[in-house]
Amino acid sequence: MIQTFTQNDVIRYVYEETSEEENLLIQDALVHDTEMLEFYLDLVDLKIGLDTSYREPSSRTVDNILAYSRNFASKHQTSA
Amino acid sequence: MERIHVNDSELVSRYIQNGDEHAFETLVRRYKSKVYTTIYLIVKDTYVAEDLLQDTFVKAVDVLRSGKYNDEGKFLPWVLRIAHNMAIDNFRREKRYPNIVFEDGSSVFNTLDFAEDSIEEMQIKNETHNHLRDLIKRLPDSQREVLVMRHYEDMSFQEIADATGVSINTALGRMRYALINLRKMMSKNSPSYDTNLYAE
């Protein structure tokens, strides 16, 4: 029986949502299907790009959050 | 910089039980970028994203300190859920009252209020990463939503399907178009570049 995979399956594979059995079949399919292999490589490349595209909030915002937590604690102790 | 990696549950426990502020600070610094990027990609405004990031962690503090935190859940997914809900609420409100947004993602009103930060915003270090985020912002809402939920919020496709009320195949299809459209936009310098985006 020939198992055919779709691009959706490859997306699930890249995001590690496939079973071990599916992994073996998809890996085998990628070797024999150039188009699917290109899609897979594009996807991996994009995923790496997304992984490194995080944005940093300002230090002022982080300081405000930490200050809120500290003040919460002191307020709680005062009212206790 | 964290010298020894203490897991999230341990840090949460130290914060709740001992009021360990360093534990909370470690959690904030560990996840601020991930939470902030998630919010930013939904609301598409740097200043609103800063506010919502603050609101998210303020709510987290309130819940953690009040003893209402359910330890069964993991810290990051829990915080991301708070952030997601706040961002979506804001996004829906803004859709009712459209704002003027500049190309850098900042609102005209915010820029007027915080001119100093606007200059900071212009000092962007990594153009490639910013470029990719800009491209994500251009995706159709339904595709951007799935991409952010899967990639930045670590939700499974089944969880996304349940949360958005569609089938898993629809969620996967939206993700596929999101990724294909991103790829197309990234290769726009290619002679064969097709400027049309797949709708769904």
mmCIF file of C-alpha atoms in Angstrom:
data_model
loop_
_atom_site.group_PDB
_atom_site.id
_atom_site.type_symbol
_atom_site.label_atom_id
_atom_site.label_comp_id
_atom_site.label_asym_id
_atom_site.label_seq_id
_atom_site.Cartn_x
_atom_site.Cartn_y
_atom_site.Cartn_z
ATOM 1 C CA MET A 1 0.000 0.000 0.000
ATOM 2 C CA ILE A 2 1.340 3.412 -0.935
ATOM 3 C CA GLN A 3 0.825 5.984 1.782
ATOM 4 C CA THR A 4 0.434 9.509 0.448
ATOM 5 C CA PHE A 5 1.095 12.541 2.561
ATOM 6 C CA THR A 6 -0.181 16.051 2.206
ATOM 7 C CA GLN A 7 1.452 19.367 3.017
ATOM 8 C CA ASN A 8 -0.715 19.441 6.157
ATOM 9 C CA ASP A 9 0.983 16.243 7.317
ATOM 10 C CA VAL A 10 4.382 17.813 6.740
ATOM 11 C CA ILE A 11 3.332 20.835 8.816
ATOM 12 C CA ARG A 12 2.254 18.508 11.632
ATOM 13 C CA TYR A 13 5.600 16.713 11.273
ATOM 14 C CA VAL A 14 7.608 19.952 11.504
ATOM 15 C CA TYR A 15 5.618 20.945 14.597
ATOM 16 C CA GLU A 16 6.183 17.486 16.087
ATOM 17 C CA GLU A 17 2.530 16.479 16.160
ATOM 18 C CA THR A 18 2.945 13.226 14.243
ATOM 19 C CA SER A 19 3.317 9.767 15.746
ATOM 20 C CA GLU A 20 6.603 7.845 15.549
ATOM 21 C CA GLU A 21 5.069 5.585 12.944
ATOM 22 C CA GLU A 22 3.994 8.570 10.843
ATOM 23 C CA ASN A 23 7.464 10.087 11.236
ATOM 24 C CA LEU A 24 9.122 7.096 9.624
ATOM 25 C CA LEU A 25 6.645 7.099 6.738
ATOM 26 C CA ILE A 26 6.946 10.855 6.184
ATOM 27 C CA GLN A 27 10.748 10.719 6.295
ATOM 28 C CA ASP A 28 10.646 7.979 3.700
ATOM 29 C CA ALA A 29 8.193 9.954 1.557
ATOM 30 C CA LEU A 30 10.384 13.075 1.686
ATOM 31 C CA VAL A 31 13.266 11.137 0.157
ATOM 32 C CA HIS A 32 11.163 10.180 -2.839
ATOM 33 C CA ASP A 33 9.105 13.330 -3.358
ATOM 34 C CA THR A 34 11.204 16.332 -4.384
ATOM 35 C CA GLU A 35 8.315 18.785 -4.255
ATOM 36 C CA MET A 36 7.371 17.704 -0.759
ATOM 37 C CA LEU A 37 11.011 17.847 0.287
ATOM 38 C CA GLU A 38 11.246 21.446 -0.948
ATOM 39 C CA PHE A 39 8.092 22.320 0.971
ATOM 40 C CA TYR A 40 9.565 20.690 4.072
ATOM 41 C CA LEU A 41 12.875 22.557 3.754
ATOM 42 C CA ASP A 42 11.036 25.851 3.208
ATOM 43 C CA LEU A 43 8.997 25.146 6.303
ATOM 44 C CA VAL A 44 12.028 24.361 8.450
ATOM 45 C CA ASP A 45 13.702 27.530 7.218
ATOM 46 C CA LEU A 46 10.617 29.596 8.045
ATOM 47 C CA LYS A 47 10.275 27.994 11.454
ATOM 48 C CA ILE A 48 13.858 28.903 12.297
ATOM 49 C CA GLY A 49 13.117 32.468 11.169
ATOM 50 C CA LEU A 50 10.015 32.606 13.359
ATOM 51 C CA ASP A 51 11.954 31.175 16.305
ATOM 52 C CA THR A 52 14.435 34.020 16.115
ATOM 53 C CA SER A 53 11.945 36.788 15.450
ATOM 54 C CA TYR A 54 11.010 37.479 19.030
ATOM 55 C CA ARG A 55 10.622 41.053 20.037
ATOM 56 C CA GLU A 56 11.836 42.583 23.301
ATOM 57 C CA PRO A 57 9.572 44.768 25.437
ATOM 58 C CA SER A 58 11.048 47.921 26.919
ATOM 59 C CA SER A 59 12.890 47.673 30.222
ATOM 60 C CA ARG A 60 10.440 50.244 31.601
ATOM 61 C CA THR A 61 7.531 47.848 31.129
ATOM 62 C CA VAL A 62 9.447 44.990 32.761
ATOM 63 C CA ASP A 63 10.414 47.264 35.662
ATOM 64 C CA ASN A 64 6.750 48.259 36.087
ATOM 65 C CA ILE A 65 5.716 44.603 36.293
ATOM 66 C CA LEU A 66 8.375 43.791 38.880
ATOM 67 C CA ALA A 67 7.497 46.916 40.872
ATOM 68 C CA TYR A 68 3.825 45.919 40.881
ATOM 69 C CA SER A 69 4.746 42.540 42.325
ATOM 70 C CA ARG A 70 6.986 44.088 45.020
ATOM 71 C CA ASN A 71 4.322 46.654 45.939
ATOM 72 C CA PHE A 72 1.663 43.975 46.040
ATOM 73 C CA ALA A 73 3.728 42.118 48.615
ATOM 74 C CA SER A 74 4.400 45.179 50.804
ATOM 75 C CA LYS A 75 0.774 46.323 50.588
ATOM 76 C CA HIS A 76 -0.363 42.868 51.614
ATOM 77 C CA GLN A 77 2.031 42.832 54.585
ATOM 78 C CA THR A 78 0.871 46.312 55.692
ATOM 79 C CA SER A 79 -2.801 45.386 55.584
ATOM 80 C CA ALA A 80 -2.230 42.033 57.308
ATOM 81 C CA MET B 1 21.427 35.639 32.958
ATOM 82 C CA GLU B 2 20.239 32.526 34.776
ATOM 83 C CA ARG B 3 23.142 30.508 36.151
ATOM 84 C CA ILE B 4 21.152 27.443 37.111
ATOM 85 C CA HIS B 5 17.953 26.583 35.303
ATOM 86 C CA VAL B 6 15.168 26.203 37.845
ATOM 87 C CA ASN B 7 11.955 24.898 36.323
ATOM 88 C CA ASP B 8 8.806 27.011 36.159
ATOM 89 C CA SER B 9 6.816 25.016 38.722
ATOM 90 C CA GLU B 10 9.568 25.437 41.288
ATOM 91 C CA LEU B 11 9.762 29.186 40.634
ATOM 92 C CA VAL B 12 5.989 29.565 40.865
ATOM 93 C CA SER B 13 5.995 27.605 44.089
ATOM 94 C CA ARG B 14 8.766 29.797 45.595
ATOM 95 C CA TYR B 15 6.850 32.917 44.601
ATOM 96 C CA ILE B 16 3.500 31.796 45.979
ATOM 97 C CA GLN B 17 4.746 30.177 49.176
ATOM 98 C CA ASN B 18 7.738 32.363 50.112
ATOM 99 C CA GLY B 19 7.010 35.563 48.232
ATOM 100 C CA ASP B 20 10.339 35.101 46.444
ATOM 101 C CA GLU B 21 10.534 38.144 44.136
ATOM 102 C CA HIS B 22 13.646 36.773 42.417
ATOM 103 C CA ALA B 23 11.683 33.713 41.391
ATOM 104 C CA PHE B 24 9.003 35.906 39.836
ATOM 105 C CA GLU B 25 11.611 38.086 38.128
ATOM 106 C CA THR B 26 13.181 34.971 36.606
ATOM 107 C CA LEU B 27 9.811 33.927 35.188
ATOM 108 C CA VAL B 28 9.169 37.400 33.783
ATOM 109 C CA ARG B 29 12.596 37.648 32.167
ATOM 110 C CA ARG B 30 12.366 34.088 30.852
ATOM 111 C CA TYR B 31 9.077 34.663 29.024
ATOM 112 C CA LYS B 32 8.710 38.403 28.425
ATOM 113 C CA SER B 33 9.801 38.191 24.774
ATOM 114 C CA LYS B 34 7.561 35.274 23.954
ATOM 115 C CA VAL B 35 4.513 36.837 25.616
ATOM 116 C CA TYR B 36 5.254 40.276 24.194
ATOM 117 C CA THR B 37 5.726 38.973 20.629
ATOM 118 C CA THR B 38 2.486 36.996 20.868
ATOM 119 C CA ILE B 39 0.574 40.098 21.932
ATOM 120 C CA TYR B 40 2.298 42.316 19.393
ATOM 121 C CA LEU B 41 1.466 40.034 16.464
ATOM 122 C CA ILE B 42 -2.209 40.178 17.413
ATOM 123 C CA VAL B 43 -2.635 43.869 18.216
ATOM 124 C CA LYS B 44 0.007 45.113 15.732
ATOM 125 C CA ASP B 45 0.898 48.124 17.871
ATOM 126 C CA THR B 46 4.085 48.251 19.920
ATOM 127 C CA TYR B 47 2.722 50.542 22.598
ATOM 128 C CA VAL B 48 -0.548 48.706 23.060
ATOM 129 C CA ALA B 49 1.515 45.500 23.242
ATOM 130 C CA GLU B 50 3.666 47.002 26.021
ATOM 131 C CA ASP B 51 0.528 47.954 27.971
ATOM 132 C CA LEU B 52 -1.051 44.551 27.491
ATOM 133 C CA LEU B 53 2.147 42.778 28.502
ATOM 134 C CA GLN B 54 2.058 44.756 31.728
ATOM 135 C CA ASP B 55 -1.649 43.998 32.229
ATOM 136 C CA THR B 56 -0.993 40.304 31.584
ATOM 137 C CA PHE B 57 1.667 39.987 34.266
ATOM 138 C CA VAL B 58 -0.294 42.204 36.664
ATOM 139 C CA LYS B 59 -3.194 39.791 36.323
ATOM 140 C CA ALA B 60 -0.790 36.876 36.792
ATOM 141 C CA VAL B 61 0.517 38.444 40.021
ATOM 142 C CA ASP B 62 -3.030 38.976 41.295
ATOM 143 C CA VAL B 63 -3.986 35.357 40.642
ATOM 144 C CA LEU B 64 -0.738 33.889 41.977
ATOM 145 C CA ARG B 65 -0.804 36.019 45.126
ATOM 146 C CA SER B 66 -4.462 35.368 45.825
ATOM 147 C CA GLY B 67 -3.891 31.620 45.860
ATOM 148 C CA LYS B 68 -6.219 31.033 42.922
ATOM 149 C CA TYR B 69 -3.521 29.661 40.621
ATOM 150 C CA ASN B 70 -4.221 26.131 39.469
ATOM 151 C CA ASP B 71 -0.948 24.297 39.778
ATOM 152 C CA GLU B 72 -2.063 21.617 37.345
ATOM 153 C CA GLY B 73 -1.546 23.946 34.438
ATOM 154 C CA LYS B 74 1.894 24.973 33.221
ATOM 155 C CA PHE B 75 2.967 28.554 33.821
ATOM 156 C CA LEU B 76 3.798 29.604 30.256
ATOM 157 C CA PRO B 77 0.614 28.301 28.563
ATOM 158 C CA TRP B 78 -1.377 29.891 31.375
ATOM 159 C CA VAL B 79 0.272 33.303 30.948
ATOM 160 C CA LEU B 80 -0.008 33.052 27.174
ATOM 161 C CA ARG B 81 -3.720 32.344 27.527
ATOM 162 C CA ILE B 82 -4.163 35.502 29.608
ATOM 163 C CA ALA B 83 -2.136 37.478 27.055
ATOM 164 C CA HIS B 84 -4.041 36.029 24.120
ATOM 165 C CA ASN B 85 -7.428 36.880 25.632
ATOM 166 C CA MET B 86 -6.357 40.429 26.427
ATOM 167 C CA ALA B 87 -4.899 40.914 22.963
ATOM 168 C CA ILE B 88 -7.990 39.537 21.234
ATOM 169 C CA ASP B 89 -10.280 41.744 23.353
ATOM 170 C CA ASN B 90 -8.186 44.748 22.435
ATOM 171 C CA PHE B 91 -8.049 43.751 18.774
ATOM 172 C CA ARG B 92 -11.852 43.484 18.631
ATOM 173 C CA ARG B 93 -12.287 46.845 20.343
ATOM 174 C CA GLU B 94 -9.846 48.502 17.954
ATOM 175 C CA LYS B 95 -11.646 47.000 14.990
ATOM 176 C CA ARG B 96 -14.767 48.803 16.140
ATOM 177 C CA TYR B 97 -12.816 52.015 16.595
ATOM 178 C CA PRO B 98 -10.110 51.977 13.915
ATOM 179 C CA ASN B 99 -6.926 53.770 14.804
ATOM 180 C CA ILE B 100 -4.266 55.305 12.572
ATOM 181 C CA VAL B 101 -1.209 53.056 12.583
ATOM 182 C CA PHE B 102 2.190 53.875 11.135
ATOM 183 C CA GLU B 103 4.303 51.436 9.152
ATOM 184 C CA ASP B 104 6.405 50.606 12.212
ATOM 185 C CA GLY B 105 3.302 49.349 13.975
ATOM 186 C CA SER B 106 2.840 52.273 16.323
ATOM 187 C CA SER B 107 -0.379 54.184 16.696
ATOM 188 C CA VAL B 108 -0.397 57.884 15.844
ATOM 189 C CA PHE B 109 -1.869 58.638 19.265
ATOM 190 C CA ASN B 110 0.774 56.651 21.093
ATOM 191 C CA THR B 111 3.499 58.346 19.139
ATOM 192 C CA LEU B 112 2.158 61.723 20.149
ATOM 193 C CA ASP B 113 2.028 60.656 23.772
ATOM 194 C CA PHE B 114 5.373 58.889 23.899
ATOM 195 C CA ALA B 115 7.654 60.583 21.422
ATOM 196 C CA GLU B 116 10.714 59.329 23.296
ATOM 197 C CA ASP B 117 9.772 55.694 22.741
ATOM 198 C CA SER B 118 9.093 56.383 19.107
ATOM 199 C CA ILE B 119 12.774 57.229 18.681
ATOM 200 C CA GLU B 120 13.701 54.019 20.469
ATOM 201 C CA GLU B 121 11.472 52.175 18.081
ATOM 202 C CA MET B 122 13.461 53.519 15.170
ATOM 203 C CA GLN B 123 16.675 52.085 16.582
ATOM 204 C CA ILE B 124 15.837 48.593 15.480
ATOM 205 C CA LYS B 125 18.717 46.187 15.661
ATOM 206 C CA ASN B 126 17.776 43.251 13.550
ATOM 207 C CA GLU B 127 16.105 44.093 10.262
ATOM 208 C CA THR B 128 15.511 40.530 9.182
ATOM 209 C CA HIS B 129 13.532 39.658 12.258
ATOM 210 C CA ASN B 130 11.552 42.845 12.067
ATOM 211 C CA HIS B 131 10.878 42.169 8.423
ATOM 212 C CA LEU B 132 9.440 38.757 9.205
ATOM 213 C CA ARG B 133 7.223 40.193 11.928
ATOM 214 C CA ASP B 134 6.007 42.837 9.490
ATOM 215 C CA LEU B 135 5.121 40.133 7.017
ATOM 216 C CA ILE B 136 3.181 38.222 9.674
ATOM 217 C CA LYS B 137 1.196 41.385 10.357
ATOM 218 C CA ARG B 138 0.148 41.471 6.706
ATOM 219 C CA LEU B 139 -1.399 38.008 6.768
ATOM 220 C CA PRO B 140 -5.200 37.693 6.743
ATOM 221 C CA ASP B 141 -6.543 37.635 10.321
ATOM 222 C CA SER B 142 -7.566 33.961 10.344
ATOM 223 C CA GLN B 143 -4.129 32.858 9.108
ATOM 224 C CA ARG B 144 -2.221 35.132 11.452
ATOM 225 C CA GLU B 145 -4.303 33.876 14.363
ATOM 226 C CA VAL B 146 -3.441 30.221 13.721
ATOM 227 C CA LEU B 147 0.236 31.001 13.114
ATOM 228 C CA VAL B 148 0.533 32.945 16.373
ATOM 229 C CA MET B 149 -1.385 30.337 18.362
ATOM 230 C CA ARG B 150 0.688 27.442 16.996
ATOM 231 C CA HIS B 151 4.117 28.981 16.813
ATOM 232 C CA TYR B 152 4.206 31.501 19.633
ATOM 233 C CA GLU B 153 1.601 30.113 22.015
ATOM 234 C CA ASP B 154 2.588 26.457 21.535
ATOM 235 C CA MET B 155 -1.007 25.304 21.123
ATOM 236 C CA SER B 156 -1.563 22.066 19.202
ATOM 237 C CA PHE B 157 -3.580 22.179 15.995
ATOM 238 C CA GLN B 158 -6.387 20.333 17.771
ATOM 239 C CA GLU B 159 -6.391 22.922 20.582
ATOM 240 C CA ILE B 160 -6.458 25.719 18.007
ATOM 241 C CA ALA B 161 -9.343 24.037 16.195
ATOM 242 C CA ASP B 162 -11.280 23.759 19.475
ATOM 243 C CA ALA B 163 -10.494 27.342 20.491
ATOM 244 C CA THR B 164 -11.479 28.847 17.152
ATOM 245 C CA GLY B 165 -14.454 26.589 16.467
ATOM 246 C CA VAL B 166 -13.175 25.034 13.249
ATOM 247 C CA SER B 167 -12.067 21.559 12.226
ATOM 248 C CA ILE B 168 -8.435 20.538 12.605
ATOM 249 C CA ASN B 169 -8.160 20.392 8.807
ATOM 250 C CA THR B 170 -9.302 24.011 8.548
ATOM 251 C CA ALA B 171 -6.786 25.046 11.204
ATOM 252 C CA LEU B 172 -4.047 23.177 9.344
ATOM 253 C CA GLY B 173 -5.169 24.696 6.044
ATOM 254 C CA ARG B 174 -4.971 28.202 7.495
ATOM 255 C CA MET B 175 -1.507 27.450 8.825
ATOM 256 C CA ARG B 176 -0.454 26.113 5.440
ATOM 257 C CA TYR B 177 -1.641 29.247 3.650
ATOM 258 C CA ALA B 178 -0.030 31.436 6.288
ATOM 259 C CA LEU B 179 3.329 29.738 5.741
ATOM 260 C CA ILE B 180 2.993 29.719 1.943
ATOM 261 C CA ASN B 181 2.018 33.402 1.955
ATOM 262 C CA LEU B 182 4.947 34.285 4.203
ATOM 263 C CA ARG B 183 7.270 32.436 1.858
ATOM 264 C CA LYS B 184 5.816 34.284 -1.125
ATOM 265 C CA MET B 185 6.190 37.648 0.551
ATOM 266 C CA MET B 186 9.763 36.838 1.545
ATOM 267 C CA SER B 187 10.703 35.983 -2.018
ATOM 268 C CA LYS B 188 9.079 39.043 -3.528
ATOM 269 C CA ASN B 189 12.319 39.984 -5.252
ATOM 270 C CA SER B 190 12.096 36.886 -7.330
ATOM 271 C CA PRO B 191 11.021 37.578 -10.976
ATOM 272 C CA SER B 192 8.268 34.986 -10.629
ATOM 273 C CA TYR B 193 6.872 36.590 -7.514
ATOM 274 C CA ASP B 194 3.125 36.357 -7.345
ATOM 275 C CA THR B 195 1.769 39.340 -5.407
ATOM 276 C CA ASN B 196 -1.566 37.693 -4.647
ATOM 277 C CA LEU B 197 -2.000 36.142 -1.210
ATOM 278 C CA TYR B 198 -4.002 33.006 -0.734
ATOM 279 C CA ALA B 199 -7.180 33.898 1.122
ATOM 280 C CA GLU B 200 -7.690 30.539 2.825
#
